[in-house]
Coordinates of C-alpha atoms in Angstrom, one line a residue:
X11 CA 57.8 -21.6 -22.6
X12 CA 57.3 -21.8 -26.4
X13 CA 54.0 -22.8 -27.8
X14 CA 53.4 -24.0 -31.4
X15 CA 50.0 -23.0 -32.9
X16 CA 48.5 -23.0 -36.3
X17 CA 46.1 -20.2 -37.5
X18 CA 44.3 -19.7 -40.8
X19 CA 43.5 -16.3 -42.2
X20 CA 42.4 -14.9 -45.6
X21 CA 44.0 -11.8 -47.0
X22 CA 43.6 -9.9 -50.3
X23 CA 46.8 -8.8 -52.0
X24 CA 47.0 -6.7 -55.2
X25 CA 50.0 -7.2 -57.3
X26 CA 51.9 -4.2 -58.7
X27 CA 50.7 -5.0 -62.2
X28 CA 47.1 -4.9 -61.0
X29 CA 47.6 -1.6 -59.3
X30 CA 49.2 -0.3 -62.5
X31 CA 46.3 -1.5 -64.5
X32 CA 43.8 0.2 -62.1
X33 CA 45.6 3.5 -62.4
X34 CA 45.7 3.0 -66.2
X35 CA 41.9 2.8 -66.3
X36 CA 41.6 6.2 -64.7
X37 CA 43.6 8.0 -67.4
X38 CA 41.6 10.3 -69.7
X39 CA 42.1 10.2 -73.4
X40 CA 44.5 13.1 -73.3
X41 CA 46.5 11.6 -70.4
X42 CA 46.6 8.3 -72.3
X43 CA 48.0 10.0 -75.4
X44 CA 50.7 11.7 -73.3
X45 CA 51.5 8.4 -71.6
X46 CA 51.9 6.6 -74.9
X47 CA 54.2 9.3 -76.2
X48 CA 56.4 8.9 -73.1
X49 CA 56.5 5.1 -73.5
X50 CA 57.4 5.5 -77.2
X51 CA 60.3 7.7 -76.2
X52 CA 61.6 5.5 -73.3
X53 CA 61.0 2.0 -74.7
X54 CA 62.9 1.2 -77.9
X55 CA 60.9 -2.1 -78.2
X56 CA 57.7 -0.1 -78.7
X57 CA 56.9 1.6 -81.9
X58 CA 53.9 2.9 -83.9
X59 CA 52.4 0.7 -86.5
X60 CA 52.3 3.0 -89.5
X61 CA 49.9 2.9 -92.4
X62 CA 52.7 2.0 -94.8
X63 CA 53.6 -1.0 -92.7
X64 CA 50.0 -2.2 -92.8
X65 CA 49.9 -1.6 -96.6
X66 CA 53.1 -3.6 -97.1
X67 CA 51.8 -6.5 -95.1
X68 CA 48.6 -6.4 -97.2
X69 CA 50.5 -6.3 -100.5
X70 CA 52.6 -9.3 -99.4
X71 CA 49.5 -11.2 -98.4
X72 CA 47.8 -10.5 -101.8
X73 CA 51.0 -11.5 -103.7
X74 CA 51.4 -14.7 -101.7
X75 CA 47.7 -15.6 -102.2
X76 CA 47.9 -15.0 -105.9
X77 CA 51.1 -17.1 -106.3
X78 CA 49.4 -19.9 -104.3
X79 CA 46.3 -19.9 -106.5
X80 CA 48.5 -20.0 -109.6
X81 CA 50.7 -22.7 -108.2
X82 CA 53.8 -20.6 -108.4
X83 CA 54.6 -20.8 -104.7
X84 CA 55.6 -24.0 -103.1
X85 CA 56.3 -22.5 -99.7
X86 CA 52.6 -22.5 -98.7
X87 CA 51.2 -26.0 -99.3
X88 CA 48.9 -25.9 -96.3
X89 CA 46.5 -23.1 -95.3
X90 CA 47.1 -23.9 -91.6
X91 CA 50.8 -23.0 -92.1
X92 CA 49.8 -19.8 -93.9
X93 CA 47.3 -18.6 -91.3
X94 CA 48.6 -16.1 -88.7
X95 CA 47.4 -17.0 -85.2
X96 CA 48.3 -13.6 -83.7
X97 CA 45.0 -11.8 -82.9
X98 CA 44.7 -8.3 -84.4
X99 CA 44.1 -6.6 -81.0
X100 CA 47.6 -7.7 -79.9
X101 CA 49.1 -5.3 -82.4
X102 CA 46.4 -2.6 -82.6
X103 CA 44.7 -0.2 -80.3
X104 CA 41.5 -0.1 -82.3
X105 CA 40.0 -1.3 -85.5
X106 CA 38.9 2.1 -86.8
X107 CA 39.9 3.2 -90.3
X108 CA 41.8 6.4 -90.8
X109 CA 38.8 8.1 -92.4
X110 CA 36.4 7.6 -89.5
X111 CA 34.8 10.8 -88.3
X112 CA 35.7 11.4 -84.7
X113 CA 35.5 14.4 -82.5
X114 CA 38.5 16.7 -82.2
X115 CA 38.7 19.9 -80.2
X116 CA 39.2 23.0 -82.3
X117 CA 42.5 24.8 -82.0
X118 CA 42.1 28.3 -80.6
X119 CA 44.7 31.0 -80.3
X120 CA 45.0 32.0 -76.7
X121 CA 45.8 35.4 -75.2
X122 CA 45.4 36.2 -71.5
X123 CA 43.6 39.2 -70.2
X124 CA 46.9 40.4 -68.6
X125 CA 48.7 40.3 -72.0
X126 CA 45.8 42.1 -73.6
X127 CA 46.0 44.9 -71.0
X128 CA 49.8 45.2 -71.5
X129 CA 49.3 45.5 -75.2
X130 CA 46.8 48.3 -74.6
X131 CA 49.3 50.0 -72.2
X132 CA 52.3 49.8 -74.5
X133 CA 50.6 51.6 -77.4
X134 CA 50.2 54.7 -75.1
X135 CA 52.8 57.5 -75.1
X136 CA 54.6 56.5 -71.9
X137 CA 58.2 56.4 -70.8
X138 CA 60.1 53.2 -70.2
X139 CA 59.9 53.7 -66.5
X140 CA 56.1 54.2 -66.6
X141 CA 55.7 51.1 -68.7
X142 CA 57.7 49.1 -66.2
X143 CA 55.5 50.3 -63.4
X144 CA 52.3 49.7 -65.4
X145 CA 53.3 46.1 -66.2
X146 CA 54.0 45.5 -62.5
X147 CA 50.6 46.9 -61.5
X148 CA 48.9 44.7 -64.1
X149 CA 50.7 41.6 -62.7
X150 CA 49.5 42.6 -59.2
X151 CA 45.8 42.4 -60.1
X152 CA 43.9 39.4 -58.8
X153 CA 42.1 36.9 -60.9
X154 CA 39.0 39.1 -61.1
X155 CA 40.9 42.2 -62.1
X156 CA 40.8 44.0 -58.7
X157 CA 43.9 45.7 -57.3
X158 CA 44.0 44.8 -53.6
X159 CA 47.3 46.6 -52.8
X160 CA 47.6 50.3 -52.0
X161 CA 49.9 52.6 -53.9
X162 CA 52.4 52.8 -51.1
X163 CA 52.9 49.0 -50.9
X164 CA 53.2 48.7 -54.7
X165 CA 55.8 51.5 -54.7
X166 CA 57.9 49.7 -52.1
X167 CA 57.7 46.4 -54.0
X168 CA 58.7 47.9 -57.4
X169 CA 61.6 49.8 -55.7
X170 CA 62.9 46.6 -54.1
X171 CA 62.4 44.3 -57.0
X172 CA 63.9 46.6 -59.8
X173 CA 66.4 48.4 -57.6
X174 CA 64.9 51.8 -58.5
X175 CA 63.2 54.4 -56.4
X176 CA 59.5 54.8 -57.1
X177 CA 57.3 57.3 -55.2
X178 CA 53.7 56.7 -54.2
X179 CA 52.3 59.5 -56.5
X180 CA 53.9 57.8 -59.5
X181 CA 52.0 54.6 -58.7
X182 CA 48.8 56.5 -58.2
X183 CA 49.2 58.2 -61.6
X184 CA 49.7 54.8 -63.3
X185 CA 46.7 53.3 -61.6
X186 CA 44.6 56.0 -63.1
X187 CA 46.0 55.2 -66.5
X188 CA 45.3 51.5 -66.1
X189 CA 41.7 52.2 -65.1
X190 CA 41.2 53.9 -68.5
X191 CA 41.9 50.6 -70.2
X192 CA 39.4 48.1 -71.4
X193 CA 37.4 46.5 -69.7
X194 CA 36.2 49.5 -67.8
X195 CA 36.6 49.0 -64.0
X196 CA 39.9 47.2 -64.3
X197 CA 42.2 48.1 -61.4
X198 CA 39.4 49.0 -59.0
X199 CA 40.0 48.1 -55.3
X200 CA 36.5 46.7 -54.6
X201 CA 33.1 46.1 -56.0
X202 CA 31.8 49.6 -55.1
X203 CA 34.7 51.3 -56.8
X204 CA 34.4 49.1 -59.8
X205 CA 30.7 50.1 -60.2
X206 CA 31.5 53.8 -59.7
X207 CA 34.2 53.7 -62.4
X208 CA 31.7 52.2 -64.9
X209 CA 29.1 54.8 -64.0
X210 CA 31.6 57.6 -64.5
X211 CA 32.4 56.2 -67.9
X212 CA 28.7 56.2 -68.8
X213 CA 28.3 59.8 -67.5
X214 CA 31.1 60.8 -69.9
X215 CA 29.1 59.4 -72.8
X216 CA 26.0 61.4 -71.8
X217 CA 24.0 58.9 -69.7
X218 CA 22.1 60.1 -66.6
X219 CA 23.6 58.1 -63.8
X220 CA 23.2 60.5 -60.8
X221 CA 20.7 58.4 -58.9
X222 CA 22.4 55.1 -59.6
X223 CA 25.7 56.7 -58.5
X224 CA 24.2 57.9 -55.2
X225 CA 22.7 54.4 -54.5
X226 CA 26.0 52.7 -55.2
X227 CA 27.9 55.2 -53.1
X228 CA 25.5 55.3 -50.1
X229 CA 23.1 52.3 -50.3
X230 CA 25.1 49.4 -51.8
X231 CA 24.6 47.1 -48.8
X232 CA 20.9 47.7 -48.8
X233 CA 20.8 47.0 -52.5
X234 CA 22.7 43.7 -52.0
X235 CA 19.9 42.4 -49.7
X236 CA 17.1 43.8 -51.8
X237 CA 16.0 46.2 -49.1
X238 CA 14.2 48.5 -51.7
X239 CA 11.9 50.2 -49.1
X240 CA 14.9 51.5 -47.2
X241 CA 16.6 52.8 -50.3
X242 CA 13.4 54.6 -51.4
X243 CA 13.1 56.3 -48.0
X244 CA 16.7 57.4 -47.8
X245 CA 16.8 58.7 -51.4
X246 CA 13.1 60.0 -51.3
X247 CA 12.2 58.4 -54.6
X248 CA 9.4 56.4 -56.0
X249 CA 9.3 52.8 -57.2
X250 CA 9.7 53.7 -60.9
X251 CA 12.8 55.8 -60.3
X252 CA 14.3 53.1 -58.2
X253 CA 13.5 50.5 -60.8
X254 CA 15.3 52.6 -63.5
X255 CA 18.4 53.0 -61.3
X256 CA 18.5 49.3 -60.3
X257 CA 18.2 48.3 -64.0
X258 CA 21.2 50.5 -64.8
X259 CA 23.3 49.1 -61.9
X260 CA 22.5 45.5 -62.7
X261 CA 23.7 46.1 -66.3
X262 CA 27.2 46.8 -65.0
X263 CA 29.9 44.2 -64.5
X264 CA 30.3 43.2 -60.8
X265 CA 33.9 42.1 -61.6
X266 CA 36.3 43.7 -64.0
X267 CA 37.3 40.3 -65.4
X268 CA 34.4 38.0 -65.9
X269 CA 33.2 35.4 -68.5
X270 CA 30.8 37.9 -70.0
X271 CA 33.3 40.7 -70.8
X272 CA 36.3 38.4 -71.7
X273 CA 34.8 35.8 -73.9
X274 CA 37.0 37.1 -76.8
X275 CA 40.1 37.2 -74.6
X276 CA 40.0 34.3 -72.2
X277 CA 39.9 30.8 -73.6
X278 CA 38.5 27.9 -71.5
X279 CA 40.3 24.6 -71.5
X280 CA 38.7 22.5 -74.3
X281 CA 37.1 19.3 -73.0
X282 CA 38.2 16.4 -75.1
X283 CA 35.5 13.7 -74.7
X284 CA 36.5 10.1 -74.0
X285 CA 33.3 8.6 -75.4
X286 CA 31.3 9.3 -78.5
X287 CA 27.5 8.6 -78.4
X288 CA 25.7 8.8 -81.7
X289 CA 22.7 7.4 -83.6
X290 CA 23.1 4.9 -86.4
X291 CA 19.9 3.8 -88.2
X292 CA 17.9 4.8 -85.1
X293 CA 20.1 2.9 -82.7
X294 CA 22.3 4.4 -80.0
X295 CA 25.9 3.5 -80.7
X296 CA 29.0 4.0 -78.5
X297 CA 32.6 4.3 -79.5
X298 CA 35.8 5.7 -77.9
X299 CA 37.4 8.9 -79.1
X300 CA 40.8 7.3 -79.7
X301 CA 41.6 8.5 -83.2
X302 CA 44.6 10.4 -81.8
X303 CA 46.0 7.3 -80.2
X304 CA 48.4 5.5 -82.6
X305 CA 48.3 1.7 -83.2
X306 CA 51.3 0.1 -81.4
X307 CA 53.4 -2.9 -82.1
X308 CA 56.5 -4.6 -80.7
X309 CA 59.8 -3.9 -82.4
X310 CA 61.4 -7.3 -82.9
X311 CA 64.5 -6.1 -84.7
X312 CA 66.6 -5.9 -81.5
X313 CA 65.6 -9.5 -80.6
X314 CA 67.0 -10.6 -83.9
X315 CA 70.3 -9.0 -83.1
X316 CA 70.5 -10.9 -79.8
X317 CA 70.3 -14.3 -81.5
X318 CA 73.3 -16.2 -80.1
X319 CA 74.4 -13.2 -78.1
X320 CA 76.3 -14.0 -74.8
X321 CA 75.6 -10.5 -73.3
X322 CA 73.2 -11.4 -70.4
X323 CA 72.7 -7.8 -69.4
X324 CA 71.6 -6.8 -72.9
X325 CA 69.4 -9.8 -73.2
X326 CA 67.7 -9.1 -69.9
X327 CA 67.2 -5.4 -70.9
X328 CA 65.6 -6.4 -74.2
X329 CA 63.3 -9.0 -72.6
X330 CA 62.3 -6.5 -69.9
X331 CA 61.4 -3.8 -72.5
X332 CA 59.5 -6.3 -74.7
X333 CA 57.5 -7.4 -71.7
X334 CA 56.7 -3.8 -70.9
X335 CA 55.6 -3.2 -74.5
X336 CA 53.4 -6.2 -74.6
X337 CA 51.8 -5.2 -71.2
X338 CA 51.1 -1.7 -72.5
X339 CA 49.4 -3.0 -75.6
X340 CA 47.3 -5.5 -73.6
X341 CA 46.5 -2.9 -71.0
X342 CA 45.2 -0.5 -73.6
X343 CA 43.0 -3.2 -75.1
X344 CA 41.7 -4.1 -71.7
X345 CA 41.0 -0.4 -70.9
X346 CA 39.1 0.0 -74.1
X347 CA 37.1 -3.2 -73.5
X348 CA 36.2 -2.1 -70.0
X349 CA 35.3 1.4 -71.0
X350 CA 33.1 0.3 -73.8
X351 CA 31.3 -2.3 -71.7
X352 CA 30.7 0.3 -69.0
X353 CA 29.5 3.0 -71.4
X354 CA 27.1 0.7 -73.2
X355 CA 25.6 -0.2 -69.9
X356 CA 25.1 3.4 -69.0
X357 CA 23.4 4.1 -72.3
X358 CA 21.1 1.1 -71.8
X359 CA 20.2 2.1 -68.3
X360 CA 19.6 5.8 -69.3
X361 CA 18.3 5.1 -72.8
X362 CA 15.5 7.7 -72.5
X363 CA 17.9 10.4 -71.5
X364 CA 20.3 9.7 -74.4
X365 CA 17.4 9.7 -76.9
X366 CA 16.0 13.1 -75.8
X367 CA 18.7 14.9 -73.7
X368 CA 16.0 15.7 -71.2
X369 CA 17.4 15.7 -67.6
X370 CA 14.0 14.7 -66.3
X371 CA 14.4 11.4 -68.1
X372 CA 17.3 10.4 -65.9
X373 CA 16.6 7.4 -63.8
X374 CA 18.1 6.8 -60.3
X375 CA 21.4 5.0 -60.8
X376 CA 24.5 4.2 -58.7
X377 CA 27.9 2.8 -59.4
X378 CA 26.8 -0.4 -57.8
X379 CA 24.0 -0.9 -60.3
X380 CA 26.4 -0.7 -63.2
X381 CA 29.1 -2.8 -61.5
X382 CA 26.6 -5.6 -60.9
X383 CA 25.5 -5.7 -64.6
X384 CA 29.0 -5.8 -66.0
X385 CA 30.3 -8.1 -63.2
X386 CA 33.1 -5.8 -62.2
X387 CA 34.1 -4.0 -59.0
X388 CA 32.6 -0.7 -58.0
X389 CA 36.0 0.9 -58.0
X390 CA 36.6 -0.1 -61.6
X391 CA 33.3 1.5 -62.7
X392 CA 34.3 4.6 -60.7
X393 CA 37.7 4.8 -62.5
X394 CA 36.3 4.6 -66.0
X395 CA 33.6 7.2 -65.3
X396 CA 35.4 9.7 -63.0
X397 CA 36.7 12.7 -64.9
X398 CA 35.4 11.2 -68.2
X399 CA 33.2 13.0 -70.7
X400 CA 30.9 11.8 -73.5
X401 CA 30.1 13.7 -76.7
X402 CA 26.4 13.3 -77.5
X403 CA 24.1 14.8 -80.1
X404 CA 22.9 17.3 -77.5
X405 CA 26.3 18.3 -76.2
X406 CA 29.1 17.1 -74.0
X407 CA 28.2 15.6 -70.7
X408 CA 30.1 14.5 -67.6
X409 CA 29.5 10.9 -66.9
X410 CA 29.4 11.5 -63.1
X411 CA 26.2 13.6 -63.7
X412 CA 24.4 10.5 -64.8
X413 CA 24.6 9.0 -61.4
X414 CA 22.1 10.1 -58.8
X415 CA 20.0 8.8 -56.0
X416 CA 16.3 8.8 -56.0
X417 CA 13.2 9.0 -53.8
X418 CA 9.8 7.3 -54.1
X419 CA 6.9 9.6 -55.0
X420 CA 3.4 9.4 -53.5
X421 CA 2.4 7.1 -56.4
X422 CA 5.2 4.6 -55.5
X423 CA 7.4 5.4 -58.5
X424 CA 11.1 6.0 -57.9
X425 CA 12.4 9.2 -59.5
X426 CA 15.9 10.7 -59.8
X427 CA 17.0 13.6 -57.7
X428 CA 17.8 15.4 -60.9
X429 CA 14.2 15.2 -62.0
X430 CA 13.2 16.9 -58.7
X431 CA 15.9 19.6 -59.1
X432 CA 14.6 20.3 -62.7
X433 CA 11.1 20.6 -61.3
X434 CA 12.4 22.9 -58.6
X435 CA 14.2 25.1 -61.1
X436 CA 11.0 25.3 -63.2
X437 CA 8.9 26.4 -60.2
X438 CA 11.4 29.2 -59.4
X439 CA 11.6 30.4 -63.0
X440 CA 7.8 30.7 -63.1
X441 CA 7.4 32.5 -59.7
X442 CA 6.4 36.1 -59.2
X443 CA 9.7 37.9 -58.9
X444 CA 8.1 40.6 -56.8
X445 CA 7.2 38.0 -54.1
X446 CA 9.6 35.0 -54.6
X447 CA 8.8 31.6 -53.2
X448 CA 10.6 30.7 -50.0
X449 CA 11.9 27.2 -49.3
X450 CA 8.8 26.3 -47.2
X451 CA 6.5 27.3 -50.1
X452 CA 8.7 25.4 -52.6
X453 CA 8.5 22.3 -50.5
X454 CA 4.7 22.5 -50.4
X455 CA 4.5 22.9 -54.2
X456 CA 6.8 20.0 -54.7
X457 CA 4.8 17.8 -52.4
X458 CA 1.7 18.7 -54.4
X459 CA 3.5 17.4 -57.5
X460 CA 4.2 14.1 -55.7
X461 CA 7.7 14.9 -54.5
X462 CA 7.7 14.7 -50.6
X463 CA 10.9 16.3 -49.6
X464 CA 11.8 18.5 -46.6
X465 CA 12.6 22.2 -46.6
X466 CA 16.3 21.6 -45.9
X467 CA 16.4 19.3 -48.9
X468 CA 14.9 22.1 -51.0
X469 CA 17.6 24.5 -49.8
X470 CA 20.3 21.9 -50.6
X471 CA 19.0 21.4 -54.2
X472 CA 18.6 25.2 -54.6
X473 CA 22.3 25.7 -53.6
X474 CA 23.4 22.9 -55.9
X475 CA 21.6 24.6 -58.8
X476 CA 23.2 28.0 -57.9
X477 CA 19.8 29.6 -57.2
X478 CA 19.8 32.3 -54.5
X479 CA 17.4 32.6 -51.6
X480 CA 13.9 34.2 -51.9
X481 CA 15.1 37.5 -50.5
X482 CA 18.0 37.8 -53.0
X483 CA 15.7 36.8 -56.0
X484 CA 13.3 39.6 -55.3
X485 CA 13.1 42.3 -58.0
X486 CA 11.0 45.5 -58.4

């Protein structure tokens, strides 16, 4: 038996254009620039508004105005007819002049450390077969410069890949050659071997490394956990001798390839900020770093060709592309408006931080706090801050770092977690390195300063700051 019933329900549906706009908000400045380039290539109705076009329009405007004032032009008898009702933002991405001073990342010539090693290798007096084998070994190094494969495995891989026979002694000989390249320690199989190679290099230059060599060879695990007493007993040395040896060992590179010894070789990806925060007459101002984004306009020349055309397919194509071009221009304007509104709110909420650059001035702030002020959804605020950076007078910051929770101090004041972390880092930096503070002691000291947090919270903050435990912070 069939029954007829009526129900009422409420659902939320997001249109495809809304989804596209939300994804558009999440684009960084570099991604937006690439997106616009792609649209300019694929949409013939979209084109850049060049400076010459703007100058021509201005010249025409000045000429018509002059003729009107002199009574030489009878076409414009009414200012209402002369006025253009099209808003400027419909045809421009921003209203910045071409000489505005915006941030741009410097152009740096890049060369990888593998290429640098191959250049060093190819200036040596080696045969073509040896160079082929050396290049293969360099390509087999991991990201830290260690060689995790043994000579026999490399010989088999080279023989199979290049259809030539390579013996294990040939590989071992080339490994020795590569280990003589710069940086010293390249091609080592592990940390211990890397340190020993560097100590051998120092010995060749007249340094006394015998004790340090023995410690690395026999007591590296004890050194890793700062068990200095066991090392002194096993080596039968005093504290001063151990201190000299440890100082020498800690001066070595733990990895053949690291930021310290490759700063002139490796190039980090340059961060292009999305926002610019600067001071103007003592006030904090905010702008977008959009000087690389060209102003856009809709090309109406194709529409003129379709006047009276009976080709429905062509007409539909042109109308579709024009709609897409108009949507892109409006979406860019809406993106800029939303980003500026959000960033100005962030600056207002964290005004003391942006004035001083002091992390301890950060106030507790969440995405919900910003969303309520600008009357937008939390997801929208997340999209315009996630992966976005701001150039400030004290450096480039990640906007996500501005958001943090908070706790109430003993005095009833709410403070940011970052303020507590900064205080924790200060306590650790001022501690006695011979007897470092453990997490329980740090929690007690923070409580004395008015920050009542648990020991496990101290450990979490310490890990977040990249600070080791008390045992590993101990020095002689």
